[in-house]
Amino acid sequence: MGFGKLAADVMQCDVGIKAGRIVALAANLPQAPQEIDATDRLVLPGGVDAHCHMDQPMSDGVVMADDFYTGTRSAVAGGTTTVIPFACQFKGDSLKAAVEDYHQRATGNAVVDYAFHLIVADPTAAVLDEELPELIRSGYTSFKVYMTYDDLKLSDRQLLDVLAVARQEGAFVMVHAENSDCIAWMVQRLEALGKTAPRYHATARPMVVEREATHRAIALAELVDVPILIVHVSGAEAVEQIQWAQNRGLRIYAETCPQYLFLTEADLNQPNFEGAKCICSPPPRDKANQQVIWDGLCNGVFHVLSSDHAPFRYDDPKGKQICGTHSSFHAVPNGIPGIETRLPLLFSEGVNKGRIDLNTFVSLTSTNPAKLYGLYPRKGTIAIGADADLVIWDPQRQVTINNAMLHHNVDYTPYEGMIIQGYPETTLSRGEVVYRQGEVLAARGRGEFLPCGLSSFARPKLMP
Ligand code: DUC
Ligand code: ZN
Ligand code: ZN
């Protein structure tokens, strides 16, 4: 298969593919039975979206609009070839049952390869002593814990317990860092004053709420001596905490998402109830905070940029309008869609506008997430032996983002009307063309489950 350029290190060569793997990288490879001309294009490793939600059972009657079929179709159309969504434990239920259920949802539906993070919501003795260690040893090597949401949050004591298991087993922990009591207190006061419109979602979760929890998560991880990754970091005060910890030599990693680069609090203040479309947690901040997030992508504070795709439809009684269009912001499901727009947005506004270079783009969106979650070098690189998950980008193509062109099952995009430059033209998953010029070609269910190895990023500082 002949290609023009490829980029991780940037070089010009052909990429030879056999049986779904990369087998040769050289100038002028001999002719192959099937060739794709990528002259004047960029060939990048397929994106790894290490934080996205699809077909995740919700506790309150809300239903995610994307299952593994529509969610992964949307992924490939946006240049992502590996997804890592979450098998979520409900309080009172077993973690293993959540994993089994999630496999059933993915098998026969996903069009690209997938791994699972776990969500540990109920760290009983059985979970801590048996289920979690066994799952970690079976290829579920990362899990998320929440410091907020009544149905998911862990106490500090529980956080310490799960961090200790992570340390013992070499698992990698992702933390949703917001102070639950502060949010509950703010919500109660706002609702008592009748301040229930979508924009008050941001008022109820000011930066200090995230800053405090970020600091506390770091302190707990320091006490246990285990690395953690703070997910969906939204602004300066959380970045300061993470930088402070990194400067202390602690192994603290960080993720951010497009919504913290491209949306602000003002997007929650749209007419009628439409601000609900941009309700996510933590909330988008302001332009100054966006700049701090851009700076963090350049200076190494952040290791990964994920979508946090959370597919809730707007005009839907099982989505954003679960309690109608006059409900409190607090009843609106948190999260926004973005699995398909993640890479094009960062490519256009990051690479093409000169804010980040191409290598940083690849690192943040593909190589680093593959390394962080134990999928490297099978995923996240263009190298001999790696899966031939490749995206051919047209770096010049101008696109006006509109929901009709996207492949998700959500009825809106927060980025409607945005003009960007640079877009995936062709996506290959294990050597197979799964997307070309607007059309998803992948067969339903061709995606395979990826057991994850232990991450080298999860190693404690002080051994053993
Ligand atoms: N956290 C997430 O990671 N996703 C959606 C909502 C949330 O709070
Ligand atoms: Zn979260
Ligand atoms: Zn999420």
XYZ file of C-alpha atoms and ligand atoms in Angstrom:
474
model
C 0.000 0.000 0.000
C 1.583 3.281 -1.042
C 1.370 6.421 1.026
C 2.846 9.896 0.853
C 3.784 11.288 4.225
C 3.408 9.894 7.672
C 3.756 11.617 10.954
C 4.776 10.733 14.424
C 8.226 11.717 13.547
C 7.482 13.396 10.250
C 8.858 11.527 7.257
C 7.951 10.741 3.689
C 7.576 7.075 2.846
C 5.269 4.231 1.898
C 3.496 2.139 4.522
C 3.260 -1.568 3.834
C 0.322 -3.412 5.412
C -0.288 -7.137 5.647
C -2.941 -8.985 7.628
C -3.984 -5.786 9.382
C -0.519 -4.878 10.636
C 2.174 -2.509 9.469
C 4.967 -4.605 7.968
C 7.146 -2.089 6.131
C 8.011 1.601 6.191
C 10.250 2.637 3.322
C 10.512 4.859 0.288
C 9.225 3.225 -2.899
C 7.949 -0.109 -1.636
C 7.182 -2.611 -4.418
C 3.714 -2.474 -5.898
C 0.966 -4.012 -3.761
C -2.356 -5.560 -4.856
C -4.185 -2.650 -3.302
C -2.759 0.854 -3.021
C -3.983 4.151 -1.629
C -2.370 7.326 -2.920
C -1.775 9.785 -0.097
C 0.231 12.363 -2.034
C -0.086 15.806 -0.391
C -1.831 14.255 2.556
C -0.774 13.499 6.121
C -0.931 9.941 7.374
C -1.318 9.864 11.144
C -1.893 7.069 13.646
C -5.597 6.583 14.285
C -6.880 8.520 17.251
C -7.303 6.827 20.619
C -10.235 8.357 22.489
C -9.469 7.360 26.059
C -12.485 9.036 27.611
C -15.829 8.617 25.911
C -19.213 7.267 26.936
C -21.516 5.097 24.830
C -24.423 2.881 25.761
C -23.575 3.412 29.425
C -26.548 2.492 31.599
C -27.712 5.520 33.574
C -29.473 5.381 36.910
C -32.189 7.997 36.439
C -34.099 7.115 33.245
C -31.688 9.002 31.031
C -30.554 7.051 27.970
C -27.364 7.607 26.013
C -28.173 8.195 22.359
C -25.110 6.388 21.040
C -24.643 2.674 21.347
C -21.389 1.018 20.336
C -22.461 1.018 16.681
C -23.328 4.689 16.266
C -20.662 5.807 18.734
C -17.836 4.024 16.955
C -19.125 4.984 13.473
C -18.893 8.560 14.633
C -15.402 7.855 15.971
C -13.982 6.570 12.661
C -15.547 9.432 10.718
C -13.571 11.769 12.959
C -10.304 9.843 12.684
C -10.516 7.808 15.898
C -9.793 4.079 15.627
C -9.705 3.010 19.286
C -12.199 3.925 21.988
C -12.051 3.363 25.731
C -15.481 3.895 27.296
C -16.520 2.947 30.829
C -18.041 -0.170 32.379
C -19.802 1.471 35.302
C -20.601 -0.246 38.584
C -23.821 0.780 40.284
C -23.841 0.962 44.067
C -24.980 -2.382 45.431
C -24.031 -4.224 42.244
C -20.968 -6.193 41.350
C -18.221 -4.715 39.207
C -17.852 -7.929 37.245
C -21.534 -7.860 36.331
C -21.055 -4.360 34.935
C -18.175 -5.589 32.791
C -20.143 -8.577 31.495
C -23.113 -6.375 30.666
C -20.862 -3.905 28.865
C -19.290 -6.634 26.758
C -22.742 -7.645 25.584
C -23.430 -4.079 24.543
C -20.176 -3.793 22.565
C -19.924 -7.232 20.968
C -21.447 -7.325 17.511
C -21.825 -3.559 17.438
C -18.493 -1.749 17.638
C -16.890 -0.937 14.283
C -13.462 -0.216 15.776
C -11.411 -1.780 18.522
C -12.274 -0.960 22.094
C -11.034 -1.419 25.625
C -12.900 -0.682 28.858
C -12.101 1.470 31.826
C -13.973 0.512 34.966
C -15.916 2.921 37.182
C -15.649 1.898 40.829
C -18.717 3.280 42.613
C -19.060 0.817 45.472
C -15.725 -0.386 46.854
C -17.006 -3.141 49.112
C -14.581 -5.638 50.588
C -15.511 -8.100 47.826
C -14.727 -5.491 45.180
C -11.454 -4.384 46.778
C -10.157 -7.821 47.680
C -11.420 -9.939 44.783
C -13.296 -8.380 41.879
C -11.036 -5.423 41.218
C -7.715 -7.317 41.423
C -9.105 -10.088 39.205
C -10.432 -7.637 36.631
C -7.159 -5.719 36.584
C -5.292 -8.969 35.940
C -7.737 -9.794 33.114
C -7.016 -6.654 31.073
C -9.167 -3.948 32.683
C -6.190 -2.048 33.982
C -7.630 1.413 34.532
C -10.564 2.749 36.464
C -12.303 6.018 37.155
C -13.429 7.269 40.543
C -15.759 10.176 41.234
C -15.566 12.783 43.976
C -19.067 14.023 43.136
C -22.515 12.699 42.025
C -24.455 10.943 44.793
C -24.736 7.658 42.906
C -21.043 7.463 42.072
C -18.963 9.448 44.564
C -16.497 7.928 46.979
C -15.516 9.320 50.361
C -11.887 10.215 50.980
C -11.540 7.017 52.968
C -12.928 4.984 50.076
C -10.665 6.796 47.648
C -7.682 5.801 49.754
C -8.848 2.180 49.684
C -9.160 2.028 45.905
C -5.892 3.908 45.397
C -4.192 1.302 47.562
C -5.574 -1.499 45.370
C -4.374 0.370 42.283
C -0.904 0.621 43.786
C -0.836 -3.027 44.744
C -2.028 -4.219 41.305
C -0.365 -1.602 39.092
C -3.671 -0.195 37.823
C -4.092 3.353 36.588
C -6.640 5.619 38.291
C -8.585 8.446 36.661
C -10.215 10.960 39.019
C -13.258 13.173 38.474
C -12.277 16.010 40.791
C -15.101 18.250 41.992
C -16.166 18.846 45.597
C -19.567 17.233 46.031
C -20.697 19.090 49.157
C -19.756 22.469 47.718
C -21.848 21.728 44.622
C -24.825 20.491 46.662
C -24.679 23.622 48.841
C -24.529 25.912 45.822
C -27.359 24.073 44.040
C -29.625 24.367 47.059
C -29.016 28.104 47.402
C -29.457 28.786 43.681
C -32.653 26.767 43.453
C -34.055 28.519 46.550
C -33.527 31.817 44.735
C -35.249 30.475 41.610
C -31.976 30.513 39.701
C -32.542 27.307 37.797
C -31.752 28.160 34.159
C -28.989 26.166 32.445
C -26.443 28.936 32.950
C -26.559 28.428 36.733
C -24.934 25.047 36.221
C -21.664 26.954 35.869
C -22.454 29.153 38.877
C -22.967 26.032 40.985
C -19.582 24.592 40.017
C -17.101 27.480 40.192
C -13.408 26.870 39.646
C -12.688 26.632 43.377
C -14.860 23.505 43.550
C -12.621 21.807 41.001
C -9.430 23.305 42.434
C -10.115 21.991 45.932
C -10.949 18.489 44.765
C -7.951 18.403 42.448
C -5.677 19.309 45.348
C -7.324 16.739 47.599
C -7.054 13.981 44.998
C -3.368 14.796 44.600
C -2.849 14.703 48.369
C -4.580 11.327 48.679
C -2.497 9.919 45.824
C 0.661 11.275 47.459
C -0.258 9.615 50.734
C -0.751 6.246 49.046
C 2.181 6.857 46.680
C 0.358 6.046 43.484
C 0.067 7.994 40.232
C -3.337 9.365 39.185
C -4.717 11.155 36.163
C -7.111 14.051 36.673
C -9.734 13.906 33.919
C -11.495 16.750 32.079
C -9.485 19.618 33.593
C -11.277 22.860 32.794
C -9.125 25.822 33.802
C -6.302 27.673 35.443
C -6.794 26.887 39.120
C -6.855 23.128 38.557
C -3.887 23.431 36.206
C -1.986 25.270 38.951
C -2.586 22.413 41.378
C -1.445 19.838 38.825
C 1.655 21.848 37.940
C 2.451 22.295 41.620
C 2.245 18.527 42.122
C 4.274 17.779 39.019
C 6.924 20.239 40.214
C 7.042 18.369 43.532
C 7.941 15.296 41.532
C 4.595 13.582 42.045
C 3.314 11.380 39.245
C 0.206 13.362 38.451
C -1.136 13.231 34.901
C -3.871 15.293 33.340
C -6.483 15.176 30.616
C -8.440 17.972 29.018
C -11.158 18.042 26.368
C -12.199 20.247 23.423
C -15.027 21.849 25.394
C -12.464 23.608 27.586
C -10.727 25.019 24.504
C -13.755 26.036 22.457
C -16.726 26.674 24.766
C -17.240 29.188 27.548
C -19.755 29.710 30.313
C -21.605 32.015 27.898
C -22.589 28.975 25.833
C -24.806 27.894 28.733
C -26.700 31.158 28.398
C -28.482 30.500 25.098
C -32.164 31.377 24.578
C -34.893 29.211 26.076
C -33.435 25.977 27.377
C -30.747 25.609 24.694
C -27.929 26.303 27.121
C -28.578 22.768 28.375
C -26.804 21.547 25.244
C -23.513 22.723 26.748
C -24.038 21.503 30.301
C -21.090 19.331 31.189
C -18.973 18.904 34.288
C -16.764 20.637 35.078
C -18.437 23.470 33.162
C -16.723 25.448 30.405
C -15.018 28.543 31.880
C -13.925 31.743 30.074
C -11.457 32.849 27.404
C -8.609 33.351 29.880
C -9.035 29.805 31.148
C -9.153 28.505 27.573
C -5.732 30.077 27.024
C -4.353 28.352 30.111
C -5.601 25.023 28.739
C -3.909 25.726 25.393
C -0.709 26.594 27.259
C -0.967 23.326 29.183
C -1.201 21.359 25.937
C 2.065 22.970 24.797
C 4.037 22.869 28.023
C 3.417 19.261 29.001
C 0.969 19.687 31.893
C -1.540 17.679 29.870
C -0.796 14.227 28.552
C -4.030 13.523 26.765
C -6.906 15.262 25.044
C -10.073 13.168 25.050
C -13.588 13.920 23.883
C -15.554 12.979 27.017
C -18.272 12.215 24.455
C -21.458 11.945 26.523
C -24.271 11.499 24.001
C -27.503 12.943 25.360
C -30.032 14.212 22.837
C -31.391 17.725 23.380
C -34.968 17.398 22.156
C -35.652 14.152 23.948
C -37.425 13.219 27.199
C -34.684 10.659 27.818
C -31.956 13.219 27.171
C -31.339 16.815 28.190
C -35.110 17.355 28.633
C -35.638 14.450 31.017
C -37.501 16.867 33.311
C -38.807 19.173 30.590
C -37.618 22.541 29.347
C -38.326 24.451 32.547
C -36.452 22.144 34.860
C -33.561 23.080 37.062
C -30.092 22.870 35.551
C -29.460 20.275 38.227
C -31.825 17.790 36.544
C -30.064 18.015 33.182
C -27.735 15.117 32.333
C -24.127 16.260 32.334
C -22.092 15.881 29.189
C -21.843 16.844 25.552
C -21.186 14.972 22.293
C -17.795 15.267 20.601
C -16.219 11.961 19.582
C -16.228 12.937 15.893
C -15.178 16.558 16.280
C -12.334 15.997 18.797
C -9.539 15.538 16.268
C -10.700 17.952 13.540
C -11.114 20.751 16.112
C -7.651 20.240 17.592
C -6.061 19.809 14.191
C -7.608 23.000 12.823
C -7.251 25.293 15.810
C -4.095 23.674 17.182
C -1.922 22.456 14.304
C -3.138 24.610 11.436
C -3.225 27.777 13.541
C 0.274 27.069 14.880
C -0.644 26.633 18.545
C 0.740 23.075 18.703
C 2.912 21.090 16.324
C 1.924 17.921 14.532
C 3.871 15.678 16.889
C 2.149 17.163 19.916
C -1.191 16.598 18.198
C -0.369 12.917 17.636
C 0.993 12.501 21.165
C -2.029 14.033 22.886
C -4.666 12.270 20.842
C -3.160 8.885 20.030
C 0.296 7.897 21.311
C -0.015 9.087 24.902
C -3.475 7.622 25.542
C -2.287 4.303 24.066
C 0.712 4.387 26.425
C -1.213 5.593 29.469
C -3.746 2.779 29.193
C -1.536 -0.132 28.200
C -2.357 -0.368 24.474
C 1.002 0.743 23.086
C 2.622 -0.184 20.683
C -0.291 -2.097 19.177
C -2.173 1.207 19.051
C -1.024 4.822 18.965
C 1.878 4.638 16.540
C 2.947 3.961 12.978
C 5.598 1.316 13.470
C 6.359 -2.125 12.181
C 4.184 -4.620 14.014
C 1.577 -2.070 15.079
C -2.032 -2.421 13.966
C -2.560 -0.569 10.695
C -4.901 1.987 12.258
C -4.216 4.995 10.076
C -5.918 8.231 9.171
C -5.222 10.081 5.958
C -5.793 13.758 6.602
C -6.427 16.473 4.073
C -4.782 19.343 5.934
C -6.280 21.983 3.613
C -9.912 20.964 3.501
C -12.310 23.566 4.904
C -15.359 22.272 6.695
C -18.262 24.051 8.345
C -19.254 21.806 11.225
C -22.940 20.969 11.237
C -24.802 18.221 12.984
C -26.201 16.730 9.761
C -22.699 15.732 8.611
C -21.856 13.928 11.859
C -22.457 10.218 12.384
C -23.461 10.205 16.034
C -27.058 9.744 17.118
C -27.235 13.025 18.996
C -29.468 15.791 17.637
C -26.978 18.622 18.024
C -23.330 19.549 18.148
C -22.051 22.347 20.392
C -19.775 23.367 17.505
C -22.529 24.005 14.914
C -21.385 26.546 12.304
C -17.715 26.569 13.269
C -15.431 26.749 10.220
C -12.347 24.578 10.498
C -9.496 23.599 8.230
C -8.123 20.051 7.952
C -10.235 16.909 8.057
C -9.859 13.122 7.919
C -10.286 11.835 4.373
C -9.815 8.100 4.869
C -9.641 5.983 8.029
C -8.175 2.490 8.207
C -8.697 0.100 11.084
C -6.401 -2.933 11.056
C -5.708 -2.230 7.389
C -9.346 -2.056 6.351
C -10.803 1.155 4.966
C -13.604 1.910 7.402
C -14.311 5.488 6.377
C -13.810 7.448 3.191
C -14.896 10.989 2.347
C -17.986 11.258 4.466
C -19.040 7.619 4.241
C -18.586 5.003 6.965
C -17.784 1.665 5.302
C -17.227 -0.480 8.372
C -19.329 -3.552 9.024
C -21.204 -3.559 12.281
C -19.409 -5.637 14.897
C -15.976 -5.774 13.242
C -14.393 -4.056 16.259
C -12.457 -6.242 18.674
C -12.059 -6.036 22.430
C -8.567 -5.017 23.520
C -7.378 -6.292 26.891
C -5.040 -3.629 28.297
C -1.603 -4.228 29.708
C -0.400 -2.559 32.887
C 0.599 1.033 32.257
C 4.163 2.086 32.971
C 2.629 5.422 33.987
C 0.960 3.682 36.923
C 4.207 2.819 38.653
C 4.517 4.206 42.163
C 7.322 6.553 42.940
C 8.761 4.675 45.845
C 9.216 1.010 45.052
C 7.816 -1.440 45.960
N -18.026 13.270 33.895
C -17.637 12.652 32.821
O -16.535 12.150 32.778
N -18.438 12.565 31.762
C -19.713 13.117 31.705
C -20.159 13.777 32.917
C -19.177 13.853 34.003
O -19.414 14.443 35.011
Zn -16.176 12.898 34.984
Zn -16.750 11.324 31.025
